[in-house]
Structures are given as C-alpha cells and as structure tokens.
Short mmCIF file of C-alpha atoms in Angstrom, two decimals:
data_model
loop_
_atom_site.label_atom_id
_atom_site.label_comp_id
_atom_site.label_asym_id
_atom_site.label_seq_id
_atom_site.Cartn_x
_atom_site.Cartn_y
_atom_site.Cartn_z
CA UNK A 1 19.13 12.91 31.05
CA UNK A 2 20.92 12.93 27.43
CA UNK A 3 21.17 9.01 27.58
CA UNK A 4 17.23 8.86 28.53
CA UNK A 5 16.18 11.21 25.93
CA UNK A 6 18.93 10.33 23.18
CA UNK A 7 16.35 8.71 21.04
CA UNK A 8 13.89 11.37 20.94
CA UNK A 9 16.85 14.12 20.15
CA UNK A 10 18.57 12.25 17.36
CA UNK A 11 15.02 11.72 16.05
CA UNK A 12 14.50 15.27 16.25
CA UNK A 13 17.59 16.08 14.73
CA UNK A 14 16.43 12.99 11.65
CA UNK A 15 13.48 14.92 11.81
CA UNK A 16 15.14 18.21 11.25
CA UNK A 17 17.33 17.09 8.21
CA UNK A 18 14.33 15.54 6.75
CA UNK A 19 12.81 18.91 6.88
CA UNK A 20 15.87 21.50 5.88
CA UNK A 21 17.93 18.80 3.18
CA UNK A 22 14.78 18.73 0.86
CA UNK A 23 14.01 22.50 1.57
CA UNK A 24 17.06 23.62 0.62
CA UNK A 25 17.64 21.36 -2.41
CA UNK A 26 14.13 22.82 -3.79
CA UNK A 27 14.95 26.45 -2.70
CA UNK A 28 18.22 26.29 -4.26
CA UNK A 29 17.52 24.64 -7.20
CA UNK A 30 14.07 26.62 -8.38
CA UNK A 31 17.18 29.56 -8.54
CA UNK A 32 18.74 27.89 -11.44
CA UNK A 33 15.87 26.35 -13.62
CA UNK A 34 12.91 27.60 -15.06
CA UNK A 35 9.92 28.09 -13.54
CA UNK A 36 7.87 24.63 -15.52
CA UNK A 37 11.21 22.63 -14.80
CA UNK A 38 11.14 23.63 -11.01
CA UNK A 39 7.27 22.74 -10.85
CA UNK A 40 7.85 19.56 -12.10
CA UNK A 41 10.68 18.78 -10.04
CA UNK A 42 8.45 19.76 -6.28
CA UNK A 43 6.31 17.20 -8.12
CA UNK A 44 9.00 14.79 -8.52
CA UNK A 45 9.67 15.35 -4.74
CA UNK A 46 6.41 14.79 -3.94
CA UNK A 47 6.46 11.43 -4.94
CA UNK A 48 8.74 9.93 -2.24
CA UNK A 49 5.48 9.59 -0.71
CA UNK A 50 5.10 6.69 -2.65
CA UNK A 51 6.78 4.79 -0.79
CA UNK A 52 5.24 4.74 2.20
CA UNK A 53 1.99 4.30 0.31
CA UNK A 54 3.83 1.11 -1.07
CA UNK A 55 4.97 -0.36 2.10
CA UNK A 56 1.45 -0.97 2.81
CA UNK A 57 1.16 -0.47 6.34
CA UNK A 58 4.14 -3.13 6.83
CA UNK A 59 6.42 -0.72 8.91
CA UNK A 60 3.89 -0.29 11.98
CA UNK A 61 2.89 -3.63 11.97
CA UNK A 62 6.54 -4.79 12.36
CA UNK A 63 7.33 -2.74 14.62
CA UNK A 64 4.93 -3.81 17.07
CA UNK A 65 5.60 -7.79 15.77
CA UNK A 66 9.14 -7.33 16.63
CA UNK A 67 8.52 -5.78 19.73
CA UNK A 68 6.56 -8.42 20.80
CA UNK A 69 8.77 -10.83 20.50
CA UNK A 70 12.35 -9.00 21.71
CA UNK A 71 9.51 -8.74 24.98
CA UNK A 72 8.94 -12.74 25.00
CA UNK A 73 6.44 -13.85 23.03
CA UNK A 74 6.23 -16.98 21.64
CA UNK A 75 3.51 -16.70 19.34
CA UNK A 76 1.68 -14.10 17.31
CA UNK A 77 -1.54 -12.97 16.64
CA UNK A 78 -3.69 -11.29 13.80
CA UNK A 79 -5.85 -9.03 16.23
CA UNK A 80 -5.28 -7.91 19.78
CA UNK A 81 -2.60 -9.30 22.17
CA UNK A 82 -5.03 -11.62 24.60
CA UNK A 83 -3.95 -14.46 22.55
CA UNK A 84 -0.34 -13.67 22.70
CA UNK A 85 1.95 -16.25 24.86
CA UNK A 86 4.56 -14.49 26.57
CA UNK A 87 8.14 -16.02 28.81
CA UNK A 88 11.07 -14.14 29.63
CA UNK A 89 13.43 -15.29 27.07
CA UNK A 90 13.40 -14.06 23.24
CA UNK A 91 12.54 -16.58 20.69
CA UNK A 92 14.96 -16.44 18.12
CA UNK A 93 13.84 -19.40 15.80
CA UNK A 94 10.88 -16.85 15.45
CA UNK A 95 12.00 -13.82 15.14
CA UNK A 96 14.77 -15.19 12.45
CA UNK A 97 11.56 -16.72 10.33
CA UNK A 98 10.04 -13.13 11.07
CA UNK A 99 13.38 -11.34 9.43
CA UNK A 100 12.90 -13.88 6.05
CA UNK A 101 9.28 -13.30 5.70
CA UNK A 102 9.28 -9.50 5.94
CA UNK A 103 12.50 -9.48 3.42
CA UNK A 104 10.18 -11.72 1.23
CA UNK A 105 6.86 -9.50 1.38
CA UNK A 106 9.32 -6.31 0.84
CA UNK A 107 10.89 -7.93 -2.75
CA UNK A 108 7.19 -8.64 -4.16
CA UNK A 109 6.27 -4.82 -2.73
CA UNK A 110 9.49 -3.57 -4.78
CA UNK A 111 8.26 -5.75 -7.84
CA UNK A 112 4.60 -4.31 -7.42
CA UNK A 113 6.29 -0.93 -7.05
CA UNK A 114 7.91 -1.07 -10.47
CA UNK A 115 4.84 -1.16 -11.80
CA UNK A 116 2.73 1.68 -10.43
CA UNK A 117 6.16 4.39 -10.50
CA UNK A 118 7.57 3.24 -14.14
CA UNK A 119 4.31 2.71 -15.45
CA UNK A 120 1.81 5.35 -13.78
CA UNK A 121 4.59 7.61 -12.89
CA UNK A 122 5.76 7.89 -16.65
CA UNK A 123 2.44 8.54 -18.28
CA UNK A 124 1.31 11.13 -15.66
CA UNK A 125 4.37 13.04 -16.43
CA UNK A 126 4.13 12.62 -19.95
CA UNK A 127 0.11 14.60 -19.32
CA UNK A 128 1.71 17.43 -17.47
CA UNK A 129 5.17 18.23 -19.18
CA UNK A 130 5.65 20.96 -21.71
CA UNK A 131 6.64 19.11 -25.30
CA UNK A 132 10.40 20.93 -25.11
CA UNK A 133 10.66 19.35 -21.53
CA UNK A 134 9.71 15.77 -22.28
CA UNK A 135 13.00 13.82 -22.92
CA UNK A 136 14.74 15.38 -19.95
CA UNK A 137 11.72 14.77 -18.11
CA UNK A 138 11.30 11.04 -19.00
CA UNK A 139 15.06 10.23 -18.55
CA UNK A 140 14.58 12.36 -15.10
CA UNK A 141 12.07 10.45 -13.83
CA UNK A 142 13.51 7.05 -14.49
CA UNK A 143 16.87 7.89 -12.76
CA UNK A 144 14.26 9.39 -9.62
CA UNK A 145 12.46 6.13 -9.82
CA UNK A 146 15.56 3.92 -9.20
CA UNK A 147 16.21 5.73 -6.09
CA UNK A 148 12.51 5.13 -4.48
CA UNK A 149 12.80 1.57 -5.74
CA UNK A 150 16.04 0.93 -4.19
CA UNK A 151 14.27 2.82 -0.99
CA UNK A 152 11.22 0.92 -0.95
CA UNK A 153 13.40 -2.48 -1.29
CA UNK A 154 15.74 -1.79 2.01
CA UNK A 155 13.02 -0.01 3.64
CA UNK A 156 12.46 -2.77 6.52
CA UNK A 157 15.73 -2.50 8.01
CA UNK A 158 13.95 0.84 9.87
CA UNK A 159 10.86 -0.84 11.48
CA UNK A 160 12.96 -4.29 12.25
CA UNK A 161 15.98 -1.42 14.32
CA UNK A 162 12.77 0.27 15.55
CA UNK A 163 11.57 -2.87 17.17
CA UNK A 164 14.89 -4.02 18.44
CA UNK A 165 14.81 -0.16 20.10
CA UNK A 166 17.32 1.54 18.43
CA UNK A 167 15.59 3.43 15.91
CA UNK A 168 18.20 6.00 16.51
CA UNK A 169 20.52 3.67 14.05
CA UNK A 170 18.14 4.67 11.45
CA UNK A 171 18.08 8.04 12.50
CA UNK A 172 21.73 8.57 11.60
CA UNK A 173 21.90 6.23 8.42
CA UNK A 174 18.97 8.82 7.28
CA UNK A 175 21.06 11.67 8.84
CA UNK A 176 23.92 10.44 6.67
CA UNK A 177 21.84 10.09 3.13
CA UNK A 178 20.11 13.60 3.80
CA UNK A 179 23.90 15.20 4.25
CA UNK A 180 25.07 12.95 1.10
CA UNK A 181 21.75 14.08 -1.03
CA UNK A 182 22.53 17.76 0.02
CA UNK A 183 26.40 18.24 -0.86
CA UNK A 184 25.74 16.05 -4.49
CA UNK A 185 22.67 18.68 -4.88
CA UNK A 186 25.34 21.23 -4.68
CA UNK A 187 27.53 19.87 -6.94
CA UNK A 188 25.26 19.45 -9.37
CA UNK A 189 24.67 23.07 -9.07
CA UNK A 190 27.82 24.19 -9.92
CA UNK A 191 28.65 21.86 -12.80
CA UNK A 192 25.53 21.82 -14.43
CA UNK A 193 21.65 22.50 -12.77
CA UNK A 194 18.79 20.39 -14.36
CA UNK A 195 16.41 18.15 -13.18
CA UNK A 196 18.30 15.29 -14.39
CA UNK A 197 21.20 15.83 -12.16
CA UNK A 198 19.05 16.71 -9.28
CA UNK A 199 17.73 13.10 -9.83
CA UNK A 200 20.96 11.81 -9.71
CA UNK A 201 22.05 13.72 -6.39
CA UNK A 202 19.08 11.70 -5.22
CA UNK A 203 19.75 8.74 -6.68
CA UNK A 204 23.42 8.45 -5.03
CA UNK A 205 22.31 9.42 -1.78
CA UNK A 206 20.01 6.47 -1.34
CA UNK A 207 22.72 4.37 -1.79
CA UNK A 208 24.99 5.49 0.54
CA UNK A 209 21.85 5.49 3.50
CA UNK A 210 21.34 2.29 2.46
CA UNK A 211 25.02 1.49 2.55
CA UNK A 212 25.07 2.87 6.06
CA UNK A 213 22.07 1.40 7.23
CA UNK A 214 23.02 -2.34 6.20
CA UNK A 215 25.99 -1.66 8.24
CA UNK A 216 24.48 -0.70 11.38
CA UNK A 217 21.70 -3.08 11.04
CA UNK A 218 24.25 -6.42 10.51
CA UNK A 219 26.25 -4.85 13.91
CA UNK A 220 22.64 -5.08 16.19
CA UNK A 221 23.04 -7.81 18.49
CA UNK A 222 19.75 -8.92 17.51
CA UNK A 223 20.50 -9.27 14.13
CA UNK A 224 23.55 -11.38 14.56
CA UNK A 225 21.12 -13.71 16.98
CA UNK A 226 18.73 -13.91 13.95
CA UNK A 227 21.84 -14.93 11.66
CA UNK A 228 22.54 -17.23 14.09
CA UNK A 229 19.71 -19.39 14.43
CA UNK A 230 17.32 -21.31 12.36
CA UNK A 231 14.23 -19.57 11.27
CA UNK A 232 10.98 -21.94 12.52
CA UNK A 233 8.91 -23.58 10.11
CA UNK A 234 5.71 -22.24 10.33
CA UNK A 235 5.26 -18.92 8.52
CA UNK A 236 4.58 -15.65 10.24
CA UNK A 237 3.41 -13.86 6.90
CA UNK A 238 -0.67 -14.49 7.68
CA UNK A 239 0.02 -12.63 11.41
CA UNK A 240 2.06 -9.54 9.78
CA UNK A 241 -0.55 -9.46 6.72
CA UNK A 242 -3.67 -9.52 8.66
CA UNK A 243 -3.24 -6.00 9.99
CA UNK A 244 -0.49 -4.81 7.37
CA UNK A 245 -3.14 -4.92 4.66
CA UNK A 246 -5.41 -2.76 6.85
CA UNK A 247 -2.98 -0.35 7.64
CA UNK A 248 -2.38 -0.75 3.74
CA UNK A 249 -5.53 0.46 3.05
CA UNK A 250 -5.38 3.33 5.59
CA UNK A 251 -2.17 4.64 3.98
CA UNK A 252 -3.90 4.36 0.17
CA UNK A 253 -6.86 6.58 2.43
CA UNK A 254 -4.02 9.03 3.54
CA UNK A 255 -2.37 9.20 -0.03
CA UNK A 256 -5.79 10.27 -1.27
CA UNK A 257 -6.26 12.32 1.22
CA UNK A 258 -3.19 14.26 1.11
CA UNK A 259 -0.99 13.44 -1.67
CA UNK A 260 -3.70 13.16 -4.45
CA UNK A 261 -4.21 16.47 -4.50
CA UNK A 262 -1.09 16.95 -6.01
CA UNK A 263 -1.67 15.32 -8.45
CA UNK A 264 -5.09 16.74 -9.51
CA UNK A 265 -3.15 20.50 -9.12
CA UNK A 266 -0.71 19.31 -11.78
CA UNK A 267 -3.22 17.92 -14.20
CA UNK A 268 -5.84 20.98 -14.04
CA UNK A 269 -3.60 24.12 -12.90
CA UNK A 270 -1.31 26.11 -14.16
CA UNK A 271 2.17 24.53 -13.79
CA UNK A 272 3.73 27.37 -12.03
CA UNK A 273 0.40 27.54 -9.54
CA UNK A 274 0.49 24.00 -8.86
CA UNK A 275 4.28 24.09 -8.09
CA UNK A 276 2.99 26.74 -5.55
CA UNK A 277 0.91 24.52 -3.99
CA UNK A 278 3.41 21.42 -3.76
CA UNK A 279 6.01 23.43 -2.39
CA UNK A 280 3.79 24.58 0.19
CA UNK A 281 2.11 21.27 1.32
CA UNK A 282 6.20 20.09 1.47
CA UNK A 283 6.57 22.35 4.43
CA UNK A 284 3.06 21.10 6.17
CA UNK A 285 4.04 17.54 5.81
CA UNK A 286 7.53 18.09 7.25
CA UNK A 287 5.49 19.67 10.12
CA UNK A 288 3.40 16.58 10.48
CA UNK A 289 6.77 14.65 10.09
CA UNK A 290 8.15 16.48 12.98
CA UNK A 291 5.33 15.92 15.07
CA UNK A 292 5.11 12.62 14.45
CA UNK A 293 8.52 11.98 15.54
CA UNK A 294 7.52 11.40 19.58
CA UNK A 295 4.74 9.52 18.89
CA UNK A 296 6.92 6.83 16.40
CA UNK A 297 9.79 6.85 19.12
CA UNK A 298 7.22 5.76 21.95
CA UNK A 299 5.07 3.49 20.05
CA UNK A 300 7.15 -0.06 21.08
CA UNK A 301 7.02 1.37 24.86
CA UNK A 302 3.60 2.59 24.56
CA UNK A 303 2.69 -0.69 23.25
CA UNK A 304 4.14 -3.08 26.05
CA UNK A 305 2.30 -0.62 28.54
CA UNK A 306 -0.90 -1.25 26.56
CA UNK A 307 0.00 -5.29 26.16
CA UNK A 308 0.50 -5.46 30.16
CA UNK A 309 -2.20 -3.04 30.85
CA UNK A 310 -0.18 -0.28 32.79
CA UNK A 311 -3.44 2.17 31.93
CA UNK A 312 -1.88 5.09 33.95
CA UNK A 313 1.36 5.50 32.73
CA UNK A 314 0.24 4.79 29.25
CA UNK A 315 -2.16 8.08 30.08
CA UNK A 316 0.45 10.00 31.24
CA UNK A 317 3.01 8.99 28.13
CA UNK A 318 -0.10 9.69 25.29
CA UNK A 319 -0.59 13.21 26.72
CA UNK A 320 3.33 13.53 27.15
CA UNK A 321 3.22 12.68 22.94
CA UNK A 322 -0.07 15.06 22.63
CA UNK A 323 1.36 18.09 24.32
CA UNK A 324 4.90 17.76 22.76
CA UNK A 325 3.99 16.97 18.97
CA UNK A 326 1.32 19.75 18.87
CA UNK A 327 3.88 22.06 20.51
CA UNK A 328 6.42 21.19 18.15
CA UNK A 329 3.72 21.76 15.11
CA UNK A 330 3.01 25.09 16.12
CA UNK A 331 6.16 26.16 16.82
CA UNK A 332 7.14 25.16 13.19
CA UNK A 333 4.46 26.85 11.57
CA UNK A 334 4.62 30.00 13.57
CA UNK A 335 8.25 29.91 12.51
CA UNK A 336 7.68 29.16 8.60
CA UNK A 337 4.76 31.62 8.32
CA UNK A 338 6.75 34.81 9.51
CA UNK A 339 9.56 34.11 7.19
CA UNK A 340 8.25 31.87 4.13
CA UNK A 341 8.12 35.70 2.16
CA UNK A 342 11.80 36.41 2.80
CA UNK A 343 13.19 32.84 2.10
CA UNK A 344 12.05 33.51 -1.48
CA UNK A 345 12.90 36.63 -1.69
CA UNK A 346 16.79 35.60 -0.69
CA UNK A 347 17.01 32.94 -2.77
CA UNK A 348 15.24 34.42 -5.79
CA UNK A 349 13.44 30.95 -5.97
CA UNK A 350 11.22 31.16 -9.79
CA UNK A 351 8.79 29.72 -7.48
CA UNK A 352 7.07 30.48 -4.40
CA UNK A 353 4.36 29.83 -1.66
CA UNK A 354 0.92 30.12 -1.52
CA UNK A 355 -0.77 33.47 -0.11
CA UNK A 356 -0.71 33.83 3.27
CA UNK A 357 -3.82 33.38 3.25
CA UNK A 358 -4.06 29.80 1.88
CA UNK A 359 -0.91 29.18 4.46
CA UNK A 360 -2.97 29.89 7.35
CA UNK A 361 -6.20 27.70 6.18
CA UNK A 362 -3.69 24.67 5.76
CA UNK A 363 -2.21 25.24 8.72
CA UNK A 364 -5.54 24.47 10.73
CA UNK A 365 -6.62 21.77 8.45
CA UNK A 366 -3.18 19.94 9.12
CA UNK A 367 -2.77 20.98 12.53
CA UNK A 368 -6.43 18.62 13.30
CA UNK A 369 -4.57 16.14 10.72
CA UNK A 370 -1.93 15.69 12.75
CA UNK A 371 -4.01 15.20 15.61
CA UNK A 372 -6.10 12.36 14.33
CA UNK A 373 -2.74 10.80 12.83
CA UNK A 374 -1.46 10.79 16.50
CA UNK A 375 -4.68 9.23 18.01
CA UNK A 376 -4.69 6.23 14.95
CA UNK A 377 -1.03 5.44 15.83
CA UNK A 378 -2.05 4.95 19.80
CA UNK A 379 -4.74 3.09 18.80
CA UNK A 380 -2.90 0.57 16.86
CA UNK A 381 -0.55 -0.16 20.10
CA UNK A 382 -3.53 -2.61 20.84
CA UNK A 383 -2.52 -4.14 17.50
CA UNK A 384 -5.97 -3.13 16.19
CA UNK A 385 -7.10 -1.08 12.87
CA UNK A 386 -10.80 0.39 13.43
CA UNK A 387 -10.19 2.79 11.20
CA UNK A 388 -9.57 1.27 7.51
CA UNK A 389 -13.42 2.04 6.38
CA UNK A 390 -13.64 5.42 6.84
CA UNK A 391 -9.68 6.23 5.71
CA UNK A 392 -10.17 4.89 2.25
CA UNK A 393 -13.90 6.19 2.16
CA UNK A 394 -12.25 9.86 3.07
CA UNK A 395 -9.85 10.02 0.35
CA UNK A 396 -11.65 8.49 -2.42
CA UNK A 397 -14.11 11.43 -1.82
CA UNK A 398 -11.52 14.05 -1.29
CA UNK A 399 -10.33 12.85 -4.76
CA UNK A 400 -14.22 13.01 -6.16
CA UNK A 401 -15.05 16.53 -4.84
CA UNK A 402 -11.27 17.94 -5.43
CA UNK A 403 -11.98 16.68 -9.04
CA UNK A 404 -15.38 18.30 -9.22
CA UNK A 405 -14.23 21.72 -7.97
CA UNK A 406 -11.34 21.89 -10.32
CA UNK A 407 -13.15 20.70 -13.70
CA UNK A 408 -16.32 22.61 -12.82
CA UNK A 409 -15.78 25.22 -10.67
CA UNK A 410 -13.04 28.60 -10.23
CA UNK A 411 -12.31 27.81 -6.88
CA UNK A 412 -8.50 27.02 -8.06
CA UNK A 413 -6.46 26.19 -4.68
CA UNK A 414 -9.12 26.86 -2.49
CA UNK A 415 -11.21 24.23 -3.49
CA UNK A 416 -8.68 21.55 -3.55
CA UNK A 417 -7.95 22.91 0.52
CA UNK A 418 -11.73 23.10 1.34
CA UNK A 419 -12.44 19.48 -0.18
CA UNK A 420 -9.70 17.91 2.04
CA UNK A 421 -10.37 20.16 5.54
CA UNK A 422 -14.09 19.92 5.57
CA UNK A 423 -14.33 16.15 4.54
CA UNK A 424 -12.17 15.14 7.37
CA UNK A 425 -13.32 17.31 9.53
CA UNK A 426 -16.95 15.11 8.88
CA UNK A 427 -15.70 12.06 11.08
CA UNK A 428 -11.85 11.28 10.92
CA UNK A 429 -10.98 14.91 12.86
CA UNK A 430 -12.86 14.28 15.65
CA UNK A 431 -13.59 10.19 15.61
CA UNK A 432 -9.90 9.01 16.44
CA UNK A 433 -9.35 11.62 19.18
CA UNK A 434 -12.20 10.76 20.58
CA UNK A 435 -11.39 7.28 20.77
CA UNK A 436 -8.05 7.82 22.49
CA UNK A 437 -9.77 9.74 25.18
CA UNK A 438 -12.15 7.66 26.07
CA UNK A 439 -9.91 4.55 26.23
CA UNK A 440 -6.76 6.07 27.84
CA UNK A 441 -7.36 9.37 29.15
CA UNK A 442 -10.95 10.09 31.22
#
C-alpha cells in the first residue's frame, strides 16, 4: 500500500513544505521588520509566481511529450494523439533530441525572463517603496531575482522526472531547498533581520534544490539512456511549442487572473492593507497547490488511459482526483480559518489577514477555482487546449474592472475579490467542469 501510494504521500508531504516553509518564513519575519518592509517582502514572495508564468505552459506539455514516448511512441504530434505511432520499445534517439530542445527553449525563457523581473520587477518596486526603503529594496530585489532566474533556468528537470514517473525525485530535491530556505531564514534572524538577508536565505536555497535535483536527475535510468544515445535530427521544438504556447497563454490568463491583483493592491492601497491581502491570497494558493497535488501526480497515467481509450477507469481515477483534491481544500481552509487570528496573535506578526469576512468570500471564489483548474488539467491529457480564448480574455478583464474599482470606486479589497469571483464565475467556473463531465463522467 505505501509503495502504491508513495508518490502521492511524498507529494503531499512537497506539498506540505511548500505550504508551512514560506508561512513560517513570512510569519516569522513580519516579527522583526516594520510593517512597509514586511508588505513589501509578501510582495516579493508573491512573485515566485513568475515563474511559472514564464515557463509558458512548457512543464505540462512535457510531461505528457515525455510520457509519450517512455510509453513507445515514435513520433509526436501538435494536437491530439490519433496521429501518434506507438511500439513497445522507447525511442531514445528521440527522447535524447527531446532533452536538448527543451534545455534550449528553457535558456531563451531564462534570457526573456531577465527582462520582464530586472526590468519590470525593478520599476514596479521603485512605484510602491517608501523613499527611506529604496536602496535596500533595489539591492533586495536583485539578490530575489537571481534566485527565480536560476529557478526558472533548471526548472525542466521537474516535468522531464515527472514524465519518466518519478516525480517524487523532485518532490524531495524541493523538500530539501524548502528545509535549506527555512534554517538560512532563521539565521538570518538571529544575526541580522532585513529583507535583504531574507533574499539571500532564498537565494542559497535554490541552489542547493537545484544542486540536489541535478543529482537525482543524472542517476534516472532514463537520463543516462538519453546521455547515451544520439539525439535524432529532426527537431521536436514545433510539437512541444504548438500546445506550450497555448498553455502559455492560459498561464498569462491565470497570472491576470490571480496574481495581478497583487499587484494593483500594491500600487493603489495602503501598503500595510495590501500586505494584508498578499499574505492572505499566499494561504489560498497553497490550498490550490495542495489540491492540485493528485491531479499533477495522475496526469501521465491519466493520460495513457485517455491515449488508449480505457474511458472507465479514466472515470473512476478523475472522480478519485475530484473527491480527494476538494477534500483536501476544505480541510485546509476549515483548518486556516479557525486559527489564522491566533497565529498572529503568537507570533506578534506587524501584519495580518484579512477579516474573516473577506477569508470566507475567497474561500468560495477559490474553492470553484480550483475546480475549473482540475477540469483544464484533465482536459489537456487529450493533448488539447480549448481553453486559451477565454483564459486570457478572463484576466485581461479582471485586470480592467479590478483597475476601475480601485481608481474610481471605495470598494478597497472587496472590489478587487468581487472583480475576480464574479468574472469567472461568467464562463470559466462552470465551462471546464462541464466539459469533463460530459466527456468522462455521464
């Protein structure tokens, strides 16, 4: 039973340092810094999002590639799997040429990435930060933006384990970094708290995940296969770009859908109240991150029951993910909301949550997120994207309204909540779902 399950439970464990290591770094350090620094730095934190908006919708779309072809294939294809030719030995010539494109498409990503975090990342910070603040800020920043470069850069070695099924060797690597990014946090909270050591706490420990992940990633026996043999000719980066740059455009959709707000808070609230609001949508995404941990674990099985058509047990393992990740959400939240008031009142954190009331609105507006974030995922086991359009359409006019509401309007918080919930709840809330049960489940 442990061996069957061993995935899902070191994923939940992943899942559960990804949620405590940057709780208790924030909690923790919003004790020993000022209320503006301690905003700024849940906005710093924030930002790590960036990277998966950078990777473009790469990761999902090797993970399926990969799977593909550790399953037989001997070609790929932009859309579908009908055209897909499958025997029951792996190509390695292509799935070494596979490895060198997506380490080529990740170095122009980091490239591209130096750009929008160095360049947009310093002048939005320079708009929000309190004159007295700006140096430390700037030189802050910089050292933070090393770290999610050096991230985005080694960032493949996840989907490529994930698609040789071990993504439990990423699990610990991450496990690793998150204990590493912790005990430096600490230490720079007894020698000397700022947000410029906190940045350097998180600096170091993405070196040592990646130092760990390298490792376990050259010891795969896929990987030494792949070192072993001669990459084909032909290219594979049209077949991985086709649906990448959809899924691209679907994570710029959920940036601006949940991440832009952020940003918007910083630049038209009060510091202190948009620090409220970061720090509370960090809890609600580590709640989607838990219960999207099932869902990422199953997606190479789910899609070779979906490539061979095996329609009933990939019913019964999409309502296994359903019940389990919604359970887990709940759980969470139910959890958080009963104690979010004594966590800051123990730790004497400068800043806080929202009301309760606010924390019960998100709560429903992320608990149908994560719902219609499950349903895409399944969908794209059929290596299709039908839902790029109305993604990008979504955020752009969550950013629009959000905008609105806070330049001409009091609604404060509220409106930036409202302007997300009741534009998805228009079509992406109830399309995807939809979808899934009418292809897999009636």
């Amino acid at each position: 039973m442990l061996k069957r399950h061993g995935q899902l439970l070191i994923g939940l464990i992943n899942q559960c340092f990804n949620i405590l290591t940057p709780f208790i770094v924030t909690i923790i350090g919003l004790k020993y810094i000022d209320a503006s620094s301690g905003s700024i730095w849940l906005i710093f934190l924030s930002m790590v999002v960036l990277i998966n908006l950078l990777d473009f919708g790469l990761s999902p779309t090797i993970i399926r590639n990969v799977s593909y072809v550790i399953r037989g294939a001997r070609t790929l294809a932009k859309d579908g799997v009908e055209n897909i030719f499958f025997e029951n030995t792996i190509d390695f010539s292509l799935l070494a040429r596979l490895v060198q494109d997506i380490k080529k498409i990740y170095r122009v990503l980091t490239l591209i990435g130096l750009l929008i975090i160095v360049g947009f990342g310093s002048c939005y910070f320079y708009y929000i930060t309190p004159s007295h603040l700006q140096e430390e800020v700037f030189i802050s920043w910089g050292v933070f933006s090393v770290g999610l470069l050096m991230s985005l850069y080694y960032l493949y070695y996840t989907p490529l384990l994930c698609g040789y099924g071990v993504i439990q060797d990423a699990y610990i690597a991450n496990i690793i970094g998150r204990i590493a990014w912790l005990f430096l946090t600490l230490l720079a909270i007894i020698y000397s708290p700022s947000i410029l050591t906190f940045s350097l706490a998180f600096l170091f420990s993405i070196v040592i995940n990646r130092v760990f992940i390298k490792f376990l990633y050259q010891r795969n026996k896929y990987a030494s296969q792949v070192r072993a043999n001669r990459p084909q000719q032909e290219s594979t980066i049209s077949f991985i770009a086709h649906n990448a740059v959809k899924l691209g455009t679907v994570s710029l959709g959920s940036f601006l859908i949940s991440r832009s707000t952020v940003l918007i808070a910083g630049a038209s609230l009060p510091l202190i109240i948009a620090g409220q609001y970061t720090f509370s949508l960090q809890v609600y995404m580590a709640l989607l991150a838990v219960g999207n941990v099932f869902v990422t674990v199953k997606v190479p099985v789910l899609s070779q029951l979906v490539l061979v058509g095996d329609k009933e047990r990939a019913k019964h393992l999409i309502l296994q993910i359903l019940s389990f990740s919604l359970g887990l959400y709940i759980l969470g939240f139910t959890v958080f909301y009963f104690v979010q008031s004594y966590i800051i009142e123990i730790f004497h954190a400068k800043v806080g949550f929202l009301d309760s009331n606010y924390l019960l609105l998100l709560a429903v507006v992320y608990f149908l997120e994560l719902i219609h974030t499950i349903s895409a995922t399944i969908l794209t086991t059929a290596n299709k994207v039908p839902f790029v359009k109305p993604a990008l359409l979504s955020g752009v006019m969550i950013v629009l309204v959000s905008y609105f509401l806070m330049k001409y309007t009091d609604c404060g918080v509220m409106g930036l909540i409202l302007a997300q919930g009741i534009i998805q709840l228009l079509y992406n809330n109830w399309k995807w779902p939809l979808c899934v049960y009418k292809d897999y489940i009636r």
